[in-house]
Coordinates of C-alpha atoms in Angstrom, one line a residue:
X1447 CA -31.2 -5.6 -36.2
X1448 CA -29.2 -2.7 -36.6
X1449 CA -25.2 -2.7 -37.8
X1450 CA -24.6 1.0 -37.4
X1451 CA -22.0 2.5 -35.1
X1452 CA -24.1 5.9 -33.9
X1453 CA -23.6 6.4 -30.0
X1454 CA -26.4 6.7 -27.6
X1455 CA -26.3 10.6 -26.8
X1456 CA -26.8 12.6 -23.8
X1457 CA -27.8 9.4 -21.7
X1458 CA -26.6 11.5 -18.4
X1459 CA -29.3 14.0 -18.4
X1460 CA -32.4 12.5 -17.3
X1461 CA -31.7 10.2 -14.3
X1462 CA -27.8 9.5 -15.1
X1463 CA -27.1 13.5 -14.4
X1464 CA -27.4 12.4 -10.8
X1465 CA -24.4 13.5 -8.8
X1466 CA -25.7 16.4 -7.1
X1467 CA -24.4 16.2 -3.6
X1468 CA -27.7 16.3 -2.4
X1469 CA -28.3 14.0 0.2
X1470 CA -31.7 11.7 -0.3
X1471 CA -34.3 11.4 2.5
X1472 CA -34.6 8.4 4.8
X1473 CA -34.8 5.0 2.5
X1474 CA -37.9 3.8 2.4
X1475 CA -40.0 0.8 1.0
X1476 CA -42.5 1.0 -1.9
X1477 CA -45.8 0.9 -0.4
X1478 CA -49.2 1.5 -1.8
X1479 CA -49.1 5.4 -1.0
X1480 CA -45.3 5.3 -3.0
X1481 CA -45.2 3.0 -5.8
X1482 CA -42.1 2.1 -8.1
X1483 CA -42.0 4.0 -11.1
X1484 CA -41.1 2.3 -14.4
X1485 CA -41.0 4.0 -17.3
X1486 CA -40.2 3.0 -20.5
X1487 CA -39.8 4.9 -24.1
X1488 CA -39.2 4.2 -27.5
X1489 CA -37.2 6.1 -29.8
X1490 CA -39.7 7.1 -33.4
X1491 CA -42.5 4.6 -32.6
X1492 CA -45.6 5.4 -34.0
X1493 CA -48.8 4.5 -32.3
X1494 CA -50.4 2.5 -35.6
X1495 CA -47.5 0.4 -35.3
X1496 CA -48.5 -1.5 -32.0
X1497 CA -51.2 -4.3 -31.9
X1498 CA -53.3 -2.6 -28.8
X1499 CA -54.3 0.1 -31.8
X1500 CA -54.4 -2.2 -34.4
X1501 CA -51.4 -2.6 -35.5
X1502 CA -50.8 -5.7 -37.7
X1503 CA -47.3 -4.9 -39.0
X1504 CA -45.6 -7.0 -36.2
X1505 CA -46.5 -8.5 -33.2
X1506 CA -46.1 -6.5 -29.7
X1507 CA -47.1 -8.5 -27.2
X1508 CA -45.4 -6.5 -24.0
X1509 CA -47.4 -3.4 -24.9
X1510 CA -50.6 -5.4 -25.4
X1511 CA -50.2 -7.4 -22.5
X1512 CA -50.1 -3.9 -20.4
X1513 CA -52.9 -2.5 -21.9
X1514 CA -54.9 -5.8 -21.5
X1515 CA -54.1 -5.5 -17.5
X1516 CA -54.0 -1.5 -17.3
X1517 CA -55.7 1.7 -19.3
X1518 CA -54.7 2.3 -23.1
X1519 CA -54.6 6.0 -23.9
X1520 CA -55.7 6.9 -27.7
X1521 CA -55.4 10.3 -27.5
X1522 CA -51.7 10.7 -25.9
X1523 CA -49.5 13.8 -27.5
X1524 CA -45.9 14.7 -27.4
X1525 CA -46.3 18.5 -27.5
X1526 CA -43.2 19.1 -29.9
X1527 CA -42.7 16.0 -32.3
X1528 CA -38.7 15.7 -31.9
X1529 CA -36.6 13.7 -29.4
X1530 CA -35.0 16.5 -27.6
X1531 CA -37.7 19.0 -27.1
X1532 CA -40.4 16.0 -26.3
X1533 CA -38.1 14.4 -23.8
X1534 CA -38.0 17.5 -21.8
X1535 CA -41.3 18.0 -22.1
X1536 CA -41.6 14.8 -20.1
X1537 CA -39.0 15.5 -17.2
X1538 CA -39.8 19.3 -16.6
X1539 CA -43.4 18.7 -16.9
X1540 CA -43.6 22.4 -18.9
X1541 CA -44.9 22.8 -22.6
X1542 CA -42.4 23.0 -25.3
X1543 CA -42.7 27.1 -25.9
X1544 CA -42.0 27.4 -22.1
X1545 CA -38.3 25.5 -22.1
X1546 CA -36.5 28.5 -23.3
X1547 CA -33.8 26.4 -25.2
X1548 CA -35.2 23.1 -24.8
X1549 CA -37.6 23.9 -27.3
X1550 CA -35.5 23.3 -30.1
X1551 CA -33.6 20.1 -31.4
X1552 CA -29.7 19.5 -29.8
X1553 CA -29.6 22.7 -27.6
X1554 CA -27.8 23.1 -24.0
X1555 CA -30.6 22.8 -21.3
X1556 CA -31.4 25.8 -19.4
X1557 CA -30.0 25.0 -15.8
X1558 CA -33.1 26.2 -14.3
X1559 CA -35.4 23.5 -14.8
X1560 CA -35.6 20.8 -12.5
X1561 CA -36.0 16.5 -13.7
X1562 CA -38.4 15.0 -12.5
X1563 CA -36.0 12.0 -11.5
X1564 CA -33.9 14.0 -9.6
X1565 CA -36.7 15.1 -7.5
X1566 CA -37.6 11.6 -6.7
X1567 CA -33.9 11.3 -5.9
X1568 CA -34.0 13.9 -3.3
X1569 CA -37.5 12.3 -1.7
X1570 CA -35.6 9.2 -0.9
X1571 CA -36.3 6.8 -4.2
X1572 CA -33.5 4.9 -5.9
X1573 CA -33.2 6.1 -9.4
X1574 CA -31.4 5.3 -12.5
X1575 CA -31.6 4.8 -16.4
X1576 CA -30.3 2.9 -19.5
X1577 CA -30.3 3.7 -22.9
X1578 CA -31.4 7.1 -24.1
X1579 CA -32.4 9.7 -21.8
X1580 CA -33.1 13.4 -22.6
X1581 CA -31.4 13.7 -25.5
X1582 CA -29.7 15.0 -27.5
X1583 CA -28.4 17.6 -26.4
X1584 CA -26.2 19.6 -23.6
X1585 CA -27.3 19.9 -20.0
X1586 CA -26.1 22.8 -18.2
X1587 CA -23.9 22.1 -15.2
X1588 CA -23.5 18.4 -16.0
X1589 CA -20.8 16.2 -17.3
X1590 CA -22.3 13.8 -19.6
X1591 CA -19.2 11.6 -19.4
X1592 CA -19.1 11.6 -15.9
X1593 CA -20.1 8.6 -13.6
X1594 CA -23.3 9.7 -12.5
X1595 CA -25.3 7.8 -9.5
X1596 CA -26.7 4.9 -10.4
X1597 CA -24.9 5.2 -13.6
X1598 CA -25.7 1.2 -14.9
X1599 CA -22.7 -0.2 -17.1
X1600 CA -23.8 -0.9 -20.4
X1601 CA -23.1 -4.3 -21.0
X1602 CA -21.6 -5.2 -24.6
X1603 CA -23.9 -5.7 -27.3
X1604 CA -25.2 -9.1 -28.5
X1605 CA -22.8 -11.0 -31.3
X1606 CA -23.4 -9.3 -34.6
X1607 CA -25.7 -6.6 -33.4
X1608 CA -25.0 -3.0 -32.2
X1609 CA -28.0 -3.3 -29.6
X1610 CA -28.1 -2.4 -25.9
X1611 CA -29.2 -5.3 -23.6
X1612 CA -31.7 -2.7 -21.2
X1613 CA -33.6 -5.2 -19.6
X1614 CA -29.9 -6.5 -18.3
X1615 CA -28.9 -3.3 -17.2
X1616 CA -32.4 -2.5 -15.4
X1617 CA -32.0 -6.3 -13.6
X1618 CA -28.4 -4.2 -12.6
X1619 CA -29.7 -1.3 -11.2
X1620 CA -32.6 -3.5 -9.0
X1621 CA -29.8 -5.5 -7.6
X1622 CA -28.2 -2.2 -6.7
X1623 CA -31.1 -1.5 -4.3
X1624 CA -30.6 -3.6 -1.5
X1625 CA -32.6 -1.7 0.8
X1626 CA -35.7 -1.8 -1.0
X1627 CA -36.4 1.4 -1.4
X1628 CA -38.8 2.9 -3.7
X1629 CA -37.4 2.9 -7.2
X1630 CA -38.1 5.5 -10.5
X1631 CA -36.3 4.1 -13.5
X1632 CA -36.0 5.2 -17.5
X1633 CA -35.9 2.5 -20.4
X1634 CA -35.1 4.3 -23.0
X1635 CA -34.3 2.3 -26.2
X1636 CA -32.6 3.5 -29.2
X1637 CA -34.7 1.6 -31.1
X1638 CA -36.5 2.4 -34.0
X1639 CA -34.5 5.5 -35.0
X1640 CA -32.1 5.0 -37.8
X1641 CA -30.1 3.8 -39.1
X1642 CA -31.6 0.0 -39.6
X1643 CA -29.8 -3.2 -41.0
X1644 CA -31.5 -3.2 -44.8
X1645 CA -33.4 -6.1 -45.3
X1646 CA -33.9 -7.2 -41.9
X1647 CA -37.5 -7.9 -42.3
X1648 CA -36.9 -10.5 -44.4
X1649 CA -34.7 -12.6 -41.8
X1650 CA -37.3 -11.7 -39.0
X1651 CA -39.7 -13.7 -41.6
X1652 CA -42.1 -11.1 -42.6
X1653 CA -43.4 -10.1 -46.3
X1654 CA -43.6 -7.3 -48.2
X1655 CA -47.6 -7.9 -48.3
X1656 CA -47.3 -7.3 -44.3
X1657 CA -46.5 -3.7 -44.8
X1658 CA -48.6 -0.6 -44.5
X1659 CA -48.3 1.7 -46.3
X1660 CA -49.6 5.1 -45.3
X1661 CA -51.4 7.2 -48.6
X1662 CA -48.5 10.0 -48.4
X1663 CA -46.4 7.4 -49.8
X1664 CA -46.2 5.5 -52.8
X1665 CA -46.8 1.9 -52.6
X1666 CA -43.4 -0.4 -54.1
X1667 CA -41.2 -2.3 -52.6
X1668 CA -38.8 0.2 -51.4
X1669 CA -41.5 2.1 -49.5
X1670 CA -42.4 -1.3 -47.9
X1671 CA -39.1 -2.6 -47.3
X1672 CA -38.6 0.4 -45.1
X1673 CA -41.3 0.3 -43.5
X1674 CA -40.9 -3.6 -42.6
X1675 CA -37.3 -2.4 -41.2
X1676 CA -39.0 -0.2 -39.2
X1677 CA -41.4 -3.1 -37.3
X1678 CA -38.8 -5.2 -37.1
X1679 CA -37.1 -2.6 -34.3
X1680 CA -39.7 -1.7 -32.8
X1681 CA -40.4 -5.7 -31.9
X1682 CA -36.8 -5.2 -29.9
X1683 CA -38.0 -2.6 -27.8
X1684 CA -41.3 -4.3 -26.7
X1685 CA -38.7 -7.7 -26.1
X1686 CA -37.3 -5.4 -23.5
X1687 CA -40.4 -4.4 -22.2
X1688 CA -41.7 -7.8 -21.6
X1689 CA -38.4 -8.5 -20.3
X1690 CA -38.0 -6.0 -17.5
X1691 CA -41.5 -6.6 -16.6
X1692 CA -40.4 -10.4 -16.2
X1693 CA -37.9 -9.1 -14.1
X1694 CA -40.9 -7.3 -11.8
X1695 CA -42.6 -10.3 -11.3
X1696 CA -39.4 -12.7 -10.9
X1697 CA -38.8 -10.0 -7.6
X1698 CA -42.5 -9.9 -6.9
X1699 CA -42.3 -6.0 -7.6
X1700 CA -44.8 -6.1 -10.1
X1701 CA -47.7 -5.5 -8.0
X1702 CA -46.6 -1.9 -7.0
X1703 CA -44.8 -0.5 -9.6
X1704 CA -46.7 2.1 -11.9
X1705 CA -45.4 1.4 -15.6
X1706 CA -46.1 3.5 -18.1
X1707 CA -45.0 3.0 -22.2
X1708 CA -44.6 5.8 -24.7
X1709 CA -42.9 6.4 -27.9
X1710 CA -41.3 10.2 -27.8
X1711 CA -42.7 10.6 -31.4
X1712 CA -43.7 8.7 -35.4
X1713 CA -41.6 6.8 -37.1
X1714 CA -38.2 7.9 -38.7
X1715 CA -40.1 8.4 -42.3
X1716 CA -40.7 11.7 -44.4
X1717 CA -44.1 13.7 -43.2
X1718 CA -43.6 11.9 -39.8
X1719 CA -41.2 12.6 -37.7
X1720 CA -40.7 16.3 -36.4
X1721 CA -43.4 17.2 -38.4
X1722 CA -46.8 18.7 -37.1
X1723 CA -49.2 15.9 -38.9
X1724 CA -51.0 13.4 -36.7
X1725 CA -48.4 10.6 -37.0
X1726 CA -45.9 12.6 -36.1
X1727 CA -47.4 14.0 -32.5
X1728 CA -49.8 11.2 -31.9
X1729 CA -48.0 8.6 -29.5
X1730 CA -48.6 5.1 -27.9
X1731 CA -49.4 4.9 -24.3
X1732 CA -50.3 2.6 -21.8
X1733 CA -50.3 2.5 -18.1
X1734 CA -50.3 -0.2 -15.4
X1735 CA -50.3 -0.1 -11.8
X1736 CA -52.1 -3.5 -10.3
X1737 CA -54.8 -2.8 -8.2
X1738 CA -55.0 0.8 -8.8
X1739 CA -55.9 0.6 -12.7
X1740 CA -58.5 -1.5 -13.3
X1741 CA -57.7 -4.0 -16.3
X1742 CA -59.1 -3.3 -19.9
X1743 CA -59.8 -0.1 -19.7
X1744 CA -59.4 2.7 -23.1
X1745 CA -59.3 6.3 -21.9
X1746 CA -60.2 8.9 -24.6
X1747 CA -59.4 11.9 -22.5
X1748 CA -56.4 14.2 -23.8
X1749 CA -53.1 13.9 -22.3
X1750 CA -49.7 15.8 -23.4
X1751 CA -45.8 15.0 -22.4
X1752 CA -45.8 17.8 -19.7
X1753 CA -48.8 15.7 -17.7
X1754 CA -46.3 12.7 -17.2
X1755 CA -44.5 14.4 -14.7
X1756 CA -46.4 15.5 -12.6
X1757 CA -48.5 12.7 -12.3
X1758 CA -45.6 10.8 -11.7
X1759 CA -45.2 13.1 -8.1
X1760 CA -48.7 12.7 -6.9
X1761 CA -48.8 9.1 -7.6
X1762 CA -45.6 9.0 -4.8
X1763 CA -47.5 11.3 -2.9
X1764 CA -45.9 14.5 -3.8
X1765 CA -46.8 17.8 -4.7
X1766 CA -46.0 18.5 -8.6
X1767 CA -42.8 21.1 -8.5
X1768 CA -43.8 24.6 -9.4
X1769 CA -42.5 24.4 -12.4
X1770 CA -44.8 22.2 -13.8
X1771 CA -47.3 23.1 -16.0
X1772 CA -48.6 19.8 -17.5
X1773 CA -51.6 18.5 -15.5
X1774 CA -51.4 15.6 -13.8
X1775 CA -53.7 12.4 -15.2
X1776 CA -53.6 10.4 -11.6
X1777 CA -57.2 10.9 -11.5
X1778 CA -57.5 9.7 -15.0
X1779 CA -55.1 5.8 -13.6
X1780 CA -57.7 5.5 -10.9
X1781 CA -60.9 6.4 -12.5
X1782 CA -63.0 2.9 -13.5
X1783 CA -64.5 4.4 -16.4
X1784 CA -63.3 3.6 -20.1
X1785 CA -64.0 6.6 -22.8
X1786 CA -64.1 10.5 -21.9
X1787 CA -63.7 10.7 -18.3
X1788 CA -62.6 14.7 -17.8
X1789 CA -64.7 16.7 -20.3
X1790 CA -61.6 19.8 -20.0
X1791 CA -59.3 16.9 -21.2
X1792 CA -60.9 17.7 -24.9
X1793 CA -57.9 19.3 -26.4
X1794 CA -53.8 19.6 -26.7
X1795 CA -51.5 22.1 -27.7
X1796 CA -48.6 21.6 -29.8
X1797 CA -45.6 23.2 -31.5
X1798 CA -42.3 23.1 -32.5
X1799 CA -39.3 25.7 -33.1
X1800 CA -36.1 25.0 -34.8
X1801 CA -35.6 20.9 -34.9
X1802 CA -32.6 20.4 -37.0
X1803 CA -30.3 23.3 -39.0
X1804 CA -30.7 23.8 -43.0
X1805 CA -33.0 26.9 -43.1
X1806 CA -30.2 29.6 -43.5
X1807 CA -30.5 33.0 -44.2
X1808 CA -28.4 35.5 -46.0
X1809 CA -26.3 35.8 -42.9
X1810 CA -25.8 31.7 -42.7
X1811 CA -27.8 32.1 -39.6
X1812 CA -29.9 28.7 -38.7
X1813 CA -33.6 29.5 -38.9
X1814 CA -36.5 28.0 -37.1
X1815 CA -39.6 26.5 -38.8
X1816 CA -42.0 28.1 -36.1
X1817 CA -45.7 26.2 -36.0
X1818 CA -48.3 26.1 -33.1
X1819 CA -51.2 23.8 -33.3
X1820 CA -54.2 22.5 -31.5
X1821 CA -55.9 19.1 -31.7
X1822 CA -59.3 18.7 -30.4
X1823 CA -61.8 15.7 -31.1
X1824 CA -62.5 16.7 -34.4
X1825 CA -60.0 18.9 -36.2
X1826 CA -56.3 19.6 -36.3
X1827 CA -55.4 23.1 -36.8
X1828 CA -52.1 24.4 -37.5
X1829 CA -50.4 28.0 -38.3
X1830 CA -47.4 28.0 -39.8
X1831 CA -46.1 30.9 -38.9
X1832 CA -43.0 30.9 -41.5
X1833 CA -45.1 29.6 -44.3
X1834 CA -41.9 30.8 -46.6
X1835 CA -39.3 28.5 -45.1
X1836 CA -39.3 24.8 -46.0
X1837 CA -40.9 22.4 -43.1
X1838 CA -38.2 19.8 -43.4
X1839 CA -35.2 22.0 -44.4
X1840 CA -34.2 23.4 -47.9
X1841 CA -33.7 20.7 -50.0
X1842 CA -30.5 22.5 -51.7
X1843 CA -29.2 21.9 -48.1
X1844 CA -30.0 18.2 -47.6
X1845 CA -33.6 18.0 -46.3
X1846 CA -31.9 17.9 -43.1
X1847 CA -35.1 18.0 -40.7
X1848 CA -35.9 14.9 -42.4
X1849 CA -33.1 11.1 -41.1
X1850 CA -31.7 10.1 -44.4
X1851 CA -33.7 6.7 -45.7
X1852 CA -34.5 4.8 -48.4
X1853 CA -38.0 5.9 -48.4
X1854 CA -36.5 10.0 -48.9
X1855 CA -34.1 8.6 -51.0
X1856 CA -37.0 7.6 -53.4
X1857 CA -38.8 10.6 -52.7
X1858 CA -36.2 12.9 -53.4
X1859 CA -35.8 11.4 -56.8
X1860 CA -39.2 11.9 -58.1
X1861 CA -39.0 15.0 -60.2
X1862 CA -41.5 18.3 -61.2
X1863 CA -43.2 15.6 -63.9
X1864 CA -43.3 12.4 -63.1
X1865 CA -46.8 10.9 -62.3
X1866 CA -45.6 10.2 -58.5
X1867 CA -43.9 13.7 -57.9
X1868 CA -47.1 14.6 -55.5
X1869 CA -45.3 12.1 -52.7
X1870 CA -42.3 14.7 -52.7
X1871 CA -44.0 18.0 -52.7
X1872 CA -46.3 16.5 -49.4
X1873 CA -43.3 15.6 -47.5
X1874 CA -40.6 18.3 -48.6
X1875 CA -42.4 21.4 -50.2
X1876 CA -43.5 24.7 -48.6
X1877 CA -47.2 24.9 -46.7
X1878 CA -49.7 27.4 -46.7
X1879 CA -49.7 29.3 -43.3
X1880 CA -53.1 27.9 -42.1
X1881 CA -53.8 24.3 -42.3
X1882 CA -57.1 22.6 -41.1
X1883 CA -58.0 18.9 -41.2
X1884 CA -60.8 17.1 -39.7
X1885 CA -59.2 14.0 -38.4
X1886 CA -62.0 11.6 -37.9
X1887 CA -62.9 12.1 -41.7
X1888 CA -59.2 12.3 -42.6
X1889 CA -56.8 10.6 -40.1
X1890 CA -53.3 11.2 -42.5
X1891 CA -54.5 14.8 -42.9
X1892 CA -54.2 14.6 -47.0
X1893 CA -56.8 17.3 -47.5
X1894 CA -56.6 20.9 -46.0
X1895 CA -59.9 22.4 -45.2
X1896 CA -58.4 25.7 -44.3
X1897 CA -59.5 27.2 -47.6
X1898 CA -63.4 26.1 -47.5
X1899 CA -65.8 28.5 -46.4
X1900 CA -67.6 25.9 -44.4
X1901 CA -65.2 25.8 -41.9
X1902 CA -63.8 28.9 -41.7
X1903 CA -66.0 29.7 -38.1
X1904 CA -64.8 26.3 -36.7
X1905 CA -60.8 27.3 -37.3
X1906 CA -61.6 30.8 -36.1
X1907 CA -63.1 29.5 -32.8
X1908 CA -59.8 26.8 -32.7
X1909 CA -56.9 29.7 -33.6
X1910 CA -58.9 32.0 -30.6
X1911 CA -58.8 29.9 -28.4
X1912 CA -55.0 28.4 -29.6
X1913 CA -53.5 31.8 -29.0
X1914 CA -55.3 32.6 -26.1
X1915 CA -54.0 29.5 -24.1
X1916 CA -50.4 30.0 -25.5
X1917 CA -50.3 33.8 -24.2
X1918 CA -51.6 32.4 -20.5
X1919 CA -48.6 30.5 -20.7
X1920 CA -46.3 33.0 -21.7
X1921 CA -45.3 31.6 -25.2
X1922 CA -42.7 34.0 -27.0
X1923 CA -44.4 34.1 -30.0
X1924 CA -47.7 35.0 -28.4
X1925 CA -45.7 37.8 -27.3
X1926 CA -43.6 39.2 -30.4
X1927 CA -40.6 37.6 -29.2
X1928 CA -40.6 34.3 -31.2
X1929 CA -37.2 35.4 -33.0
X1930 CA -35.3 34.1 -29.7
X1931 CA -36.1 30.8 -30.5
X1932 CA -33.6 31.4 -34.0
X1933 CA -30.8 33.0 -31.8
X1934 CA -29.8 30.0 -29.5
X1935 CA -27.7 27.6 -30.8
X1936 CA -27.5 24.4 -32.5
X1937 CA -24.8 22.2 -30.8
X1938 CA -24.9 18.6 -33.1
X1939 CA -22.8 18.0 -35.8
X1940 CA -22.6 20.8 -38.7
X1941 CA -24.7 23.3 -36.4
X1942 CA -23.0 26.5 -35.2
X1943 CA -21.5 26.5 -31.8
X1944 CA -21.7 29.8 -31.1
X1945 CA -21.7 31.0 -27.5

């Protein structure tokens, strides 16, 4: 497991950014109208590592065992592929392009927007967290290093290991309910982002032949090293998974109490993570809530970060907060039916804005890499809207959109020449503005159809109906304003903190 010393950031500021002096309702007892909420997330899991979708790489028997006894989602999308603007996607219940801020990687979160959790909180529910919440980044009004309610000590690490014991610390937080009262807690490993413990895989017992390799990458024993790394932390989240739902059924709390399990976006590897290709935006989830979801069932439909939320409120019996503009998928839990259930549920949106800093201008000014995209059944298409600033940073300044590795270490190696330099230029070089791919046919989108007169009608019908969806919902760039999303600032390490 992992030996590194990075800190879990901004853990106050989903359900640990709590201390509002608002008083909660009367207490009152989960019941079938007002389950428990349990919801846990991984940090850069991708869905193709879990067995319920084939996954052979390790063995995740937590997340199967949900999806044997609730509904497995396979087409389940982030919105924005980056930890801080897919995490608020999920507590505001809004699109990425309508966070102000939020949109972009390590920014200060617009005050205005309400948590989902702390709505709960005012309704009466006991809520907390462990791990990592919204993050990272810096909430407005809050005090990150404040004790916050429900604020769960996190209990030392195991011998040798850097890890956080969550299961532990959510046993904490039920024993802190003594009342009974309806409870909405966040699991939020840090676990599988980087950095990992090099050649772990080998003392977890796994071999090299066990990796897979995806065909963006060349096939050695770095690549698959890595990648074995990789499985080897997401098996410690789904530990914790399967032990906080022992801890349900120890309390006999399993039986109402809605879990649902998500990854906030791919794996910590080049072309992946924060980048608008299918492993990147394409998540695990699976729901269960006994009695409610019948057991077994696959749902096809589409779903996107902003539904969670407000499903999460009409599953307690609340209205969804104005705010929110995600759809809630409630109908979607209690539906019996497997396969497409909602035929409008036939398409997503995504985007992203500026995710990490290393695009800079002549002024030294921080520039975004500005893409909107829609994914329907068939095709991905994408516009790249800066198609002359590089996707996962300029390389003269580090490839910093991209966690260091020793998979980009390989990769950023190869050079103009060498019989493998094709694996650099599709994880780091520039990309034409338009990009089309039909995913069934071509599921690692390796070949862009955007140049083939055969489908030019189909991404003419997708971009119309892209843009005219983004300007009902008020998206800047729809709207010749876009250029905000360069002007806020970047508050991690090496960014400018300008006011």
């Amino acid at each position: 497991m992992k030996k590194n010393t990075k800190t879990v950031l901004g853990l106050a500021c989903v359900a640990g950014a709590l201390s509002t002096g608002r008083v909660p309702a009367e207490p009152a007892a989960a019941s079938a109208e007002r389950p428990n909420i349990l919801f846990c997330i991984a940090d850069d899991a991708s869905m193709s590592t879990f067995g319920a979708y084939g996954g052979t790489m390790v063995q995740t028997p937590a997340f199967d065992r949900l999806a044997e006894g609730g509904v497995l989602f396979r087409n389940a999308y982030n919105c924005n592929p980056k930890c801080s603007p897919a995490r608020a996607c999920l507590v505001t219940g809004r699109y990425s392009w309508q966070l102000e801020e939020a949109c972009n990687h390590w920014p200060r979160f617009p005050e205005k927007f309400s948590f989902y959790p702390h709505l709960l909180k005012d309704a009466g529910f006991h809520v907390g967290y462990t791990g990592k919440g919204w993050a990272p980044g810096v909430c407005a009004g809050e005090n990150p290093a404040g004790k916050a309610y429900n604020d769960i000590k996190l209990k030392p690490p195991y011998s040798g290991i850097r890890n956080i014991d969550y299961a532990a610390n959510f046993a904490a937080f039920l024993n802190q309910n003594p009342d009974g009262r309806p409870f909405c807690f966040w699991l939020g490993t840090s676990e599988p982002h980087r950095a990992y413990e090099k050649g772990s895989w080998k003392k977890a017992g796994l071999r090299l032949a066990d990796a897979v390799v995806p065909p963006f990458f060349p096939d050695n024993e770095t690549i698959r090293g890595d990648l074995l790394d990789y499985a080897v932390e997401v098996t410690w989240f789904d530990r914790h998974v399967g032990r906080a739902i022992g801890e349900l059924e120890q309390r006999g709390l399993l039986e109402n109490t809605l879990i649902i399990v998500t990854s906030d976006h791919g794996m910590p590897f080049p072309r992946i993570k924060g980048q608008l290709y299918e492993e990147g935006f394409h998540v695990p989830m699976v729901a269960y809530w006994h009695g409610v979801i019948q057991p077994g069932r696959v749902v096809e439909d589409f779903v996107s970060f902003p539904d969670v939320a407000p499903t999460f409120m009409q599953a307690v019996g609340l209205e969804p907060h104005q705010q929110m503009t995600g759809k809630s998928f409630l109908d979607l839990l209690r539906s019996p039916q497997s396969g497409w259930i909602d035929p409008a549920r036939d398409h997503v949106l995504l985007g992203k804005e500026r995710h990490d800093i290393g695009r800079e201008n002549a002024e030294g000014k921080d520039l975004a890499y500005p893409v909107r995209a829609i994914r329907t059944k068939d095709f991905l298409y994408a516009h790249n809207m800066k198609p002359d600033r590089w996707p996962a940073g300029n390389p003269e300044l580090g490839l910093k959109n991209c966690d260091n590795s020793p998979t980009k270490s390989y990769l950023t190696a190869l050079k103009p020449g060498d019989p493998e330099y094709h694996f650099y230029a599709w994880s780091f070089g520039l990309r034409p503005e338009e990009e089309l791919y039909q995913i069934r046919k071509d599921p690692h989108c390796m070949v862009n159809l955007a140049d083939n007169p055969e489908y030019h009608e189909s991404m003419a019908r997708l971009k119309a109906q892209m843009e005219a969806e983004l300007v009902d919902q008020n998206d800047p760039r729809m709207l010749g304003q876009g250029d905000l999303f360069d002007h806020y600032p970047y508050l991690g390490k090496g960014g400018n903190k300008r006011k």
